[in-house]
Amino acid sequence: MHPKARIHADPAQEPDRMDCLPDALVLLILNKLEDVRSLGRCSAVSKRLNGLVPLVHDVYVKIDRVVAIDGDADDALNLASSPKPRHILSHLLKLMLFTIAKPFHGMRSAGRPLFPRLATHSPVQVLRGFSHVRNLRVELPSGDVGTEAGVLLKWRARYGSTLQSCVILGGTLVDRKPAAGQEPAAEDGGSMPESFYTNGGLKLRVVWTISSLIAASTRHYLLRSIVNDHPTLRSLVLADADGQGTLSMGMEQLKEFRENQLSASACSNRTQVPACSMKLKYAPYLELPGGLALQGATLVVIKPSADVSGTGGCHVSRKETEAFVSGAFDGPFRFAAKALMKRRTYLLEMNGF
């Protein structure tokens, strides 16, 4: 026998181990993958995966960048272009995704592209290649509301066909705790200092609130096509890479979204913000876990006013609202929200816009 005898089995004689796995198990693996780029690459591997990828239930879409393009004004996340905006909030009205669609480009099934509507590479059009999506998370490249360095602004909103609940957590400065002997002066028992009204503190909180509600209602408007195209959806989250804002919809909210006509704002491409009642809570200074401190800590809890609860929105109980607020944020910011919930409440009313 020749000393250099073959030591490797003939690949042609080895069975494809992937073919030994049942479809249900392969789909379970694909659902764990979630990322739409990775799913696209998997779809290009074989004819079998090409047929299974559109059946996944859990999909995560990350939008890397936005550019102004011309498009169909009725196609959410792919709206008509306008002059270059000053910040990301305006960009939301003309989102287009290039990199997300690259893994899908050129894939074919029976001589046809798997995703035949990718001419513009819109996220909405990419998602139309999936027919059984239940849980969808979309991540924008950055937050919508511009803030100064060191300022904290986070919001969470729950929507049906209109706003159901919103909570905003803000602070004028997030920093390390002061050294021993440099602690701030003792608080005044929970009352707002007079300077809060005279030095622009209240005005700043109003700006935070309105900006966050505009951002939320803009995202809500952009979800129309996605919700309508995917009747199998059970949960939908539209967040951003900065962790600033998150809009969420569960099964009840999605059902209510489909059954009621959206009320669009007359001034821009967003849905109408209903008249709301707001509870504002404030602490000049909060110590947070992890050695952090939050100055000018503010929590705003927003619900539609009682007189509009029957106009297509679902009634949300006080207990549900408290649960929503307590679970809205993670880490030290969850601690901040819970601490602020114990503070004195200041009531405000706001007209719809």
Coordinates of N, CA and C in Angstrom, one line a residue, residues 124-240:
V124 N -39.5 47.7 5.5 CA -40.9 47.2 5.3 C -40.9 46.2 4.2
Q125 N -40.2 46.4 3.2 CA -40.2 45.5 2.1 C -39.4 44.2 2.4
V126 N -38.3 44.4 3.1 CA -37.5 43.2 3.6 C -38.4 42.3 4.4
L127 N -39.2 42.9 5.3 CA -40.0 42.1 6.2 C -41.1 41.4 5.5
R128 N -41.5 41.9 4.3 CA -42.6 41.2 3.6 C -42.1 39.8 3.1
G129 N -40.8 39.5 3.2 CA -40.4 38.2 2.8 C -40.6 37.2 3.9
F130 N -41.1 37.6 5.1 CA -41.4 36.8 6.2 C -42.9 36.7 6.4
S131 N -43.4 35.5 6.4 CA -44.9 35.3 6.4 C -45.4 34.9 7.8
H132 N -44.6 34.5 8.8 CA -45.1 34.0 10.0 C -44.5 34.8 11.2
V133 N -44.2 36.0 11.1 CA -43.5 36.8 12.2 C -44.5 37.0 13.3
R134 N -44.1 36.6 14.5 CA -44.9 36.8 15.7 C -44.3 37.9 16.6
N135 N -43.0 37.9 16.7 CA -42.3 38.8 17.6 C -41.2 39.6 16.8
L136 N -41.4 40.9 16.7 CA -40.6 41.7 15.9 C -40.0 42.8 16.7
R137 N -38.7 43.0 16.6 CA -38.0 44.1 17.2 C -37.2 44.9 16.1
V138 N -37.4 46.2 16.0 CA -36.7 47.0 15.1 C -35.9 48.0 15.9
E139 N -34.6 48.2 15.5 CA -33.7 49.1 16.2 C -33.3 50.2 15.3
L140 N -33.5 51.4 15.6 CA -33.1 52.6 14.9 C -31.6 52.9 15.3
P141 N -30.9 53.6 14.4 CA -29.5 53.9 14.7 C -29.2 54.8 15.9
S142 N -30.1 55.6 16.3 CA -29.9 56.5 17.4 C -31.2 57.0 18.0
G143 N -31.2 57.7 19.1 CA -32.4 58.3 19.7 C -32.9 59.5 18.8
D144 N -34.1 59.8 19.1 CA -34.8 60.8 18.3 C -34.6 62.3 18.8
V145 N -34.4 62.4 20.1 CA -34.4 63.7 20.7 C -33.0 64.1 21.1
G146 N -32.5 65.2 20.6 CA -31.1 65.6 20.9 C -31.0 66.2 22.3
T147 N -30.0 65.9 23.0 CA -29.8 66.4 24.4 C -28.3 66.8 24.6
E148 N -28.1 67.6 25.6 CA -26.7 68.1 25.9 C -25.9 66.9 26.5
A149 N -24.6 67.0 26.5 CA -23.8 66.0 27.1 C -24.1 65.9 28.6
G150 N -24.2 64.7 29.1 CA -24.5 64.4 30.5 C -25.9 64.4 30.9
V151 N -26.8 64.9 30.0 CA -28.3 64.9 30.3 C -28.9 63.5 30.1
L152 N -29.7 63.1 30.9 CA -30.4 61.9 30.8 C -31.8 62.1 30.3
L153 N -32.2 61.4 29.2 CA -33.6 61.4 28.8 C -33.9 60.0 28.2
K154 N -34.9 59.4 28.8 CA -35.3 58.1 28.4 C -36.9 58.1 28.4
W155 N -37.5 57.4 27.4 CA -38.9 57.3 27.4 C -39.3 55.9 27.0
R156 N -40.5 55.5 27.5 CA -41.1 54.2 27.1 C -42.6 54.5 26.8
A157 N -43.1 54.1 25.7 CA -44.5 54.3 25.3 C -45.2 53.0 24.9
R158 N -46.4 52.9 25.3 CA -47.2 51.7 24.9 C -48.4 52.3 24.1
Y159 N -48.6 51.7 22.9 CA -49.6 52.2 21.9 C -50.5 51.1 21.5
G160 N -51.8 51.5 21.2 CA -52.7 50.7 20.4 C -52.9 51.5 19.1
S161 N -54.1 51.9 18.9 CA -54.3 52.8 17.7 C -54.0 54.2 18.1
T162 N -53.8 54.4 19.4 CA -53.4 55.7 20.0 C -52.6 55.5 21.2
L163 N -52.0 56.5 21.8 CA -51.2 56.4 23.0 C -52.0 55.8 24.2
Q164 N -51.5 54.8 24.9 CA -52.1 54.2 26.0 C -51.4 54.7 27.3
S165 N -50.0 54.6 27.3 CA -49.2 55.0 28.4 C -47.9 55.4 28.0
C166 N -47.3 56.4 28.7 CA -45.9 56.8 28.4 C -45.3 57.2 29.7
V167 N -44.0 56.9 29.9 CA -43.3 57.3 31.0 C -41.9 57.9 30.5
I168 N -41.6 59.0 31.1 CA -40.3 59.7 30.7 C -39.5 59.9 32.0
L169 N -38.2 59.5 31.9 CA -37.3 59.7 32.9 C -36.2 60.6 32.5
G170 N -36.0 61.7 33.2 CA -35.0 62.7 32.8 C -34.1 63.1 34.0
G171 N -33.0 63.7 33.7 CA -32.1 64.3 34.7 C -31.2 65.3 34.0
T172 N -30.9 66.4 34.7 CA -30.0 67.4 34.1 C -28.5 67.0 34.0
L173 N -28.2 66.0 34.9 CA -26.8 65.5 34.9 C -26.7 64.1 35.5
V174 N -26.1 63.2 34.8 CA -25.7 61.9 35.3 C -24.2 61.9 35.6
D175 N -23.8 61.7 36.8 CA -22.4 61.8 37.2 C -22.1 60.8 38.3
R176 N -20.8 60.7 38.6 CA -20.4 59.9 39.8 C -20.8 60.6 41.1
K177 N -21.0 59.7 42.1 CA -21.4 60.3 43.4 C -20.2 61.2 43.9
P178 N -20.6 62.3 44.6 CA -19.5 63.2 45.1 C -18.7 62.5 46.2
A179 N -17.5 62.9 46.4 CA -16.6 62.3 47.4 C -17.2 62.6 48.8
A180 N -16.7 61.9 49.8 CA -17.2 62.0 51.2 C -16.9 63.5 51.6
G181 N -17.9 64.1 52.3 CA -17.8 65.4 52.7 C -18.2 66.5 51.7
Q182 N -18.6 65.9 50.5 CA -19.1 66.9 49.4 C -20.5 66.6 49.0
E183 N -21.2 65.9 49.9 CA -22.6 65.5 49.6 C -23.5 66.8 49.4
P184 N -24.5 66.7 48.5 CA -25.3 67.9 48.3 C -26.1 68.2 49.6
A185 N -26.7 69.4 49.6 CA -27.5 69.8 50.7 C -28.7 69.0 50.9
A186 N -29.2 68.9 52.1 CA -30.4 68.0 52.4 C -31.6 68.5 51.6
E187 N -32.4 67.6 51.2 CA -33.6 67.9 50.4 C -34.7 68.6 51.3
D188 N -35.7 69.1 50.6 CA -36.7 69.9 51.3 C -38.0 69.2 51.6
G189 N -37.9 67.8 51.7 CA -39.1 67.1 52.0 C -39.9 66.7 50.8
G190 N -39.4 66.9 49.6 CA -40.2 66.5 48.4 C -40.8 67.6 47.6
S191 N -40.8 68.8 48.2 CA -41.4 69.9 47.4 C -40.4 70.4 46.4
M192 N -41.0 71.0 45.3 CA -40.1 71.6 44.3 C -39.7 73.0 44.8
P193 N -38.4 73.2 44.7 CA -37.9 74.6 45.1 C -38.5 75.7 44.2
E194 N -38.6 76.8 44.7 CA -39.1 78.0 43.9 C -38.2 78.2 42.6
S195 N -36.9 77.9 42.7 CA -36.1 78.1 41.6 C -36.4 77.2 40.4
F196 N -37.1 76.1 40.7 CA -37.5 75.2 39.6 C -38.5 75.9 38.6
Y197 N -39.3 76.8 39.1 CA -40.2 77.5 38.3 C -39.6 78.8 37.6
T198 N -38.6 79.3 38.3 CA -38.0 80.6 37.8 C -36.8 80.5 36.9
N199 N -36.0 79.4 37.1 CA -34.8 79.2 36.3 C -34.9 78.4 35.0
G200 N -36.2 78.1 34.6 CA -36.4 77.3 33.4 C -36.5 75.8 33.6
G201 N -36.5 75.4 34.9 CA -36.5 73.9 35.1 C -37.8 73.3 34.7
L202 N -39.0 73.9 34.9 CA -40.2 73.4 34.5 C -40.4 73.5 33.0
K203 N -39.9 74.5 32.4 CA -39.9 74.7 30.9 C -39.1 73.6 30.3
L204 N -38.0 73.2 30.8 CA -37.2 72.2 30.3 C -37.9 70.8 30.3
R205 N -38.6 70.6 31.4 CA -39.3 69.3 31.5 C -40.5 69.2 30.5
V206 N -41.1 70.4 30.2 CA -42.2 70.4 29.2 C -41.6 70.1 27.8
V207 N -40.4 70.7 27.6 CA -39.8 70.4 26.3 C -39.4 68.9 26.1
W208 N -38.9 68.3 27.2 CA -38.6 66.9 27.2 C -39.9 66.1 26.9
T209 N -41.0 66.5 27.6 CA -42.2 65.7 27.4 C -42.8 65.8 26.0
I210 N -42.8 67.0 25.5 CA -43.4 67.2 24.1 C -42.5 66.5 23.1
S211 N -41.2 66.7 23.2 CA -40.3 66.0 22.3 C -40.4 64.5 22.3
S212 N -40.5 63.9 23.5 CA -40.6 62.5 23.6 C -41.9 62.0 23.0
L213 N -43.0 62.7 23.2 CA -44.3 62.3 22.6 C -44.3 62.5 21.1
I214 N -43.7 63.5 20.6 CA -43.6 63.6 19.1 C -42.8 62.4 18.6
A215 N -41.7 62.1 19.2 CA -40.9 61.0 18.8 C -41.7 59.7 18.8
A216 N -42.4 59.4 19.9 CA -43.2 58.2 20.0 C -44.3 58.2 18.9
S217 N -45.0 59.3 18.7 CA -46.1 59.3 17.7 C -45.6 59.2 16.3
T218 N -44.4 59.6 16.1 CA -43.7 59.5 14.7 C -43.4 58.0 14.5
R219 N -42.9 57.4 15.5 CA -42.6 55.9 15.3 C -43.9 55.1 15.1
H220 N -44.9 55.5 15.9 CA -46.2 54.8 15.8 C -46.7 54.9 14.3
Y221 N -46.6 56.1 13.7 CA -47.1 56.3 12.4 C -46.3 55.4 11.4
L222 N -45.0 55.3 11.6 CA -44.2 54.5 10.7 C -44.5 53.0 10.7
L223 N -45.2 52.6 11.7 CA -45.4 51.1 11.9 C -46.7 50.6 11.1
R224 N -47.4 51.5 10.5 CA -48.7 51.2 9.9 C -48.5 50.0 8.9
S225 N -47.6 50.1 8.0 CA -47.4 49.1 6.9 C -47.0 47.8 7.5
I226 N -46.1 47.8 8.5 CA -45.6 46.6 9.1 C -46.7 45.8 9.8
V227 N -47.5 46.5 10.6 CA -48.6 45.9 11.3 C -49.6 45.3 10.3
N228 N -49.9 46.1 9.3 CA -50.9 45.6 8.3 C -50.4 44.5 7.5
D229 N -49.1 44.4 7.2 CA -48.6 43.3 6.4 C -48.4 42.0 7.2
H230 N -48.4 42.1 8.5 CA -48.1 40.9 9.3 C -49.2 40.6 10.3
P231 N -50.3 40.0 9.9 CA -51.4 39.7 10.9 C -51.0 38.7 11.9
T232 N -49.9 38.0 11.8 CA -49.4 37.0 12.8 C -48.7 37.7 13.9
L233 N -48.4 39.0 13.9 CA -47.6 39.6 14.9 C -48.3 39.5 16.3
R234 N -47.5 39.3 17.3 CA -48.0 39.2 18.7 C -47.3 40.3 19.5
S235 N -46.2 40.7 19.2 CA -45.5 41.7 19.9 C -44.6 42.5 18.9
L236 N -44.5 43.8 19.1 CA -43.7 44.7 18.2 C -43.1 45.7 19.1
V237 N -41.7 45.9 18.9 CA -41.0 46.8 19.6 C -40.1 47.6 18.7
L238 N -40.2 49.0 18.8 CA -39.4 49.9 18.0 C -38.5 50.7 18.9
A239 N -37.2 50.3 19.0 CA -36.3 51.0 19.9 C -35.2 51.7 19.1
D240 N -34.2 52.1 19.8 CA -33.0 52.7 19.2 C -31.7 52.3 19.9

